[in-house]
Amino acid sequence: MVVRRGDPATLNCAAEGDPTPDITWLRDGQTVTTSADDPLSHRVLFPSGSLFFLSTRAGKKDTDSGTYTCTAANLHGAATSRNATLTIATLRDEFRTVPRDVVAASGERAEMLCAPPRGNPAPQLSWTRNGHPIDLEQEGERVRLQEDGTLLITEVLQTDEGEYVCHATNQAGRRSSPPAILDVLVAPFWVKAPRDVVGVAGERAELSCRVGGDPPPTVVWRRVGGRIPVGRVRVLRDRGLRVAPLRPEDSGVYLCKATNKAAEITANASLTVLTAPQVVEVPGDVEVQEGGRLALSCAVEGRPPPLVYWTREGSQTVLPTTRTPLPLGPPRGEDAGEIGGVRAAYEVLHAAHHLSGRYVCGGVNRAGGVMTRVTVKVRPSHLLPPPIISVPPSNQTLQVGGRAALFCRVWGSPPPTVSWRYRGRAVTPNARRKILPDNTLTIDDVRGDDAGRYWCVASSPRGVTEAGAFISLAAPGRPPSPAPDPATAPRPPPRPLCGWPTRLLLW
């Protein structure tokens, strides 16, 4: 049997014989001293033969532990019982290794160390968490008790967090270790990860960054390759980032980093800022002659590049338009991207009178739209005059070897063509005679056969207009009289204005 030190114990033994046999006890082969032999002994031999211990001892010099045998003898002989072992259970107070606080991340491995106090028999170990016994069978392979007393948790869960106590138990009693804390950290995880956002300049945009974890993670925002627009940003309660009002230079990649004691996670999102279309080029009101060329051009820029179109006011039909991209403008900040522009041109080679009216140039993209209006006036052809020679050629007297310049400025709708005649024949340009782009006829190294009357002929579908001038050779000793420069001519008078008199006569 196993008893605690200080507890009573009884080893039973009964024998029969005639005459009644005498009972004696041996421990480890030595006779056991009882109260019959020593009144101070704590061992008592009962008449039945049982050996009773008033209080078991387990000292170095006096111990009751051992192997006992009972011997019954009379004059006819003796009989010996089988062996019986009496063990005095002991259990020291001090644990050889006490548990220590452990910090582990969820999903990782954790060990709670424990080496029990020495005892006889060897104590049994058990663990409690927050005062409740840990059922190893229920936990399965995830939680195991090692031979050395260590509690091994192969995959820590958040529910494993708490106060752990190691217990050592045998017949001598129960010893409990000081408590140790298992702090389970939960690595940051995304509740709502950042996602790409598209916003419009002047409005606001929010980048999400909602995370969980234990302890609560610290969230930090930064911009990849650029600076956070300080003064226009705000970190929200859920750790998201709000930018308002948006500017084109806010476009870029933003990084959200969540950190706690367990781990660190990062994610990024792209913020794209769109700009509403803006008209950067418009022709203004246009006036053409009937049959002439009507050309309307309008340029609109925005991000993304807008769709640019022409239409007549009040009409739902888009006019045939030629679109060409504008040269890219400079980026509006790092990673902002270029502002794209488009020019739309509407052209009619021979304008008819019914094309007069209001025209709309519009541009639209995801950020919005813009429109501008111009007025087109097509003058009827029956009101058009024949070509007008506004600066006719003038008579000139030149010396031999001089240079002649016959000016001829014309106007008309449609624009007239200009030619020169001399002595009934068309003037053909050569090394001395040249017709300049402004229709001026020049003659270098004037000779006698250059003298005569020259005609400037302006032709168009509205008619033909002619103006002539003489070139004469000056007599020796007389000064020449070249043609005056048209640039020195006086400017035409301004357009007259119509008004009402300041005083009205009423009747």
mmCIF file of N, CA and C in Angstrom, residues 90-99 114-126 148-149 166-170 172-178:
data_model
loop_
_atom_site.group_PDB
_atom_site.id
_atom_site.type_symbol
_atom_site.label_atom_id
_atom_site.label_comp_id
_atom_site.label_asym_id
_atom_site.label_seq_id
_atom_site.Cartn_x
_atom_site.Cartn_y
_atom_site.Cartn_z
ATOM 1 N N THR A 90 5.702 10.789 -0.714
ATOM 2 C CA THR A 90 6.280 12.108 -0.419
ATOM 3 C C THR A 90 6.144 12.982 -1.669
ATOM 4 N N LEU A 91 6.077 14.260 -1.449
ATOM 5 C CA LEU A 91 5.989 15.227 -2.558
ATOM 6 C C LEU A 91 6.526 16.564 -2.061
ATOM 7 N N ARG A 92 7.641 16.970 -2.642
ATOM 8 C CA ARG A 92 8.235 18.228 -2.224
ATOM 9 C C ARG A 92 7.391 19.422 -2.683
ATOM 10 N N ASP A 93 7.728 20.567 -2.103
ATOM 11 C CA ASP A 93 6.948 21.773 -2.410
ATOM 12 C C ASP A 93 7.449 22.507 -3.645
ATOM 13 N N GLU A 94 8.732 22.450 -3.897
ATOM 14 C CA GLU A 94 9.300 23.261 -4.965
ATOM 15 C C GLU A 94 9.270 22.510 -6.296
ATOM 16 N N PHE A 95 8.768 23.210 -7.313
ATOM 17 C CA PHE A 95 8.827 22.688 -8.676
ATOM 18 C C PHE A 95 10.244 22.868 -9.210
ATOM 19 N N ARG A 96 10.721 21.852 -9.883
ATOM 20 C CA ARG A 96 12.055 21.956 -10.465
ATOM 21 C C ARG A 96 12.101 22.979 -11.599
ATOM 22 N N THR A 97 11.036 23.094 -12.373
ATOM 23 C CA THR A 97 10.899 24.140 -13.398
ATOM 24 C C THR A 97 9.478 24.663 -13.342
ATOM 25 N N VAL A 98 9.379 25.960 -13.162
ATOM 26 C CA VAL A 98 8.041 26.564 -13.077
ATOM 27 C C VAL A 98 7.691 27.166 -14.434
ATOM 28 N N PRO A 99 6.419 27.190 -14.792
ATOM 29 C CA PRO A 99 6.014 27.804 -16.065
ATOM 30 C C PRO A 99 6.354 29.290 -16.105
ATOM 31 N N CYS A 114 7.241 22.910 -17.541
ATOM 32 C CA CYS A 114 6.945 22.553 -16.154
ATOM 33 C C CYS A 114 7.683 21.258 -15.815
ATOM 34 N N ALA A 115 8.488 21.326 -14.748
ATOM 35 C CA ALA A 115 9.127 20.119 -14.191
ATOM 36 C C ALA A 115 8.623 19.978 -12.755
ATOM 37 N N PRO A 116 7.913 18.873 -12.418
ATOM 38 C CA PRO A 116 7.244 18.767 -11.117
ATOM 39 C C PRO A 116 8.257 18.605 -9.987
ATOM 40 N N PRO A 117 7.819 18.826 -8.753
ATOM 41 C CA PRO A 117 8.690 18.573 -7.600
ATOM 42 C C PRO A 117 8.947 17.065 -7.450
ATOM 43 N N ARG A 118 10.013 16.748 -6.812
ATOM 44 C CA ARG A 118 10.331 15.344 -6.604
ATOM 45 C C ARG A 118 9.319 14.736 -5.625
ATOM 46 N N GLY A 119 8.993 13.490 -5.854
ATOM 47 C CA GLY A 119 8.036 12.822 -4.980
ATOM 48 C C GLY A 119 8.078 11.330 -5.184
ATOM 49 N N ASN A 120 7.497 10.620 -4.235
ATOM 50 C CA ASN A 120 7.427 9.156 -4.282
ATOM 51 C C ASN A 120 6.027 8.745 -3.856
ATOM 52 N N PRO A 121 5.298 8.100 -4.749
ATOM 53 C CA PRO A 121 5.641 7.785 -6.132
ATOM 54 C C PRO A 121 5.699 9.044 -6.991
ATOM 55 N N ALA A 122 6.227 8.896 -8.210
ATOM 56 C CA ALA A 122 6.352 10.043 -9.106
ATOM 57 C C ALA A 122 4.984 10.692 -9.305
ATOM 58 N N PRO A 123 4.928 12.012 -9.153
ATOM 59 C CA PRO A 123 3.623 12.679 -9.233
ATOM 60 C C PRO A 123 3.092 12.698 -10.674
ATOM 61 N N GLN A 124 1.784 12.765 -10.762
ATOM 62 C CA GLN A 124 1.098 12.916 -12.039
ATOM 63 C C GLN A 124 0.893 14.413 -12.315
ATOM 64 N N LEU A 125 1.107 14.801 -13.576
ATOM 65 C CA LEU A 125 0.972 16.212 -13.943
ATOM 66 C C LEU A 125 -0.358 16.461 -14.632
ATOM 67 N N SER A 126 -0.883 17.648 -14.364
ATOM 68 C CA SER A 126 -2.085 18.120 -15.064
ATOM 69 C C SER A 126 -1.981 19.642 -15.163
ATOM 70 N N ASP A 148 8.342 15.285 -20.166
ATOM 71 C CA ASP A 148 9.018 16.095 -19.156
ATOM 72 C C ASP A 148 8.081 17.076 -18.470
ATOM 73 N N GLY A 149 6.794 17.001 -18.773
ATOM 74 C CA GLY A 149 5.813 17.861 -18.134
ATOM 75 C C GLY A 149 5.438 19.092 -18.936
ATOM 76 N N CYS A 166 0.440 24.611 -13.572
ATOM 77 C CA CYS A 166 0.862 23.211 -13.637
ATOM 78 C C CYS A 166 0.633 22.577 -12.257
ATOM 79 N N HIS A 167 0.002 21.393 -12.221
ATOM 80 C CA HIS A 167 -0.319 20.708 -10.968
ATOM 81 C C HIS A 167 0.395 19.356 -10.939
ATOM 82 N N ALA A 168 1.012 19.037 -9.777
ATOM 83 C CA ALA A 168 1.660 17.732 -9.539
ATOM 84 C C ALA A 168 0.917 17.035 -8.399
ATOM 85 N N THR A 169 0.519 15.786 -8.636
ATOM 86 C CA THR A 169 -0.331 15.079 -7.663
ATOM 87 C C THR A 169 0.157 13.652 -7.466
ATOM 88 N N ASN A 170 0.262 13.247 -6.193
ATOM 89 C CA ASN A 170 0.393 11.830 -5.838
ATOM 90 C C ASN A 170 -0.287 11.638 -4.495
ATOM 91 N N ALA A 172 0.788 11.822 -1.703
ATOM 92 C CA ALA A 172 1.231 12.753 -0.666
ATOM 93 C C ALA A 172 0.523 14.088 -0.773
ATOM 94 N N GLY A 173 -0.169 14.306 -1.830
ATOM 95 C CA GLY A 173 -0.898 15.558 -1.956
ATOM 96 C C GLY A 173 -0.808 16.150 -3.352
ATOM 97 N N ARG A 174 -1.012 17.431 -3.410
ATOM 98 C CA ARG A 174 -1.066 18.156 -4.695
ATOM 99 C C ARG A 174 -0.273 19.455 -4.550
ATOM 100 N N ARG A 175 0.534 19.709 -5.500
ATOM 101 C CA ARG A 175 1.296 20.940 -5.536
ATOM 102 C C ARG A 175 0.926 21.681 -6.832
ATOM 103 N N SER A 176 0.830 23.000 -6.710
ATOM 104 C CA SER A 176 0.468 23.841 -7.865
ATOM 105 C C SER A 176 1.555 24.877 -8.089
ATOM 106 N N SER A 177 1.910 25.040 -9.343
ATOM 107 C CA SER A 177 2.962 26.002 -9.702
ATOM 108 C C SER A 177 2.410 27.418 -9.676
ATOM 109 N N PRO A 178 3.305 28.404 -9.653
ATOM 110 C CA PRO A 178 2.835 29.785 -9.860
ATOM 111 C C PRO A 178 2.211 29.910 -11.243
#
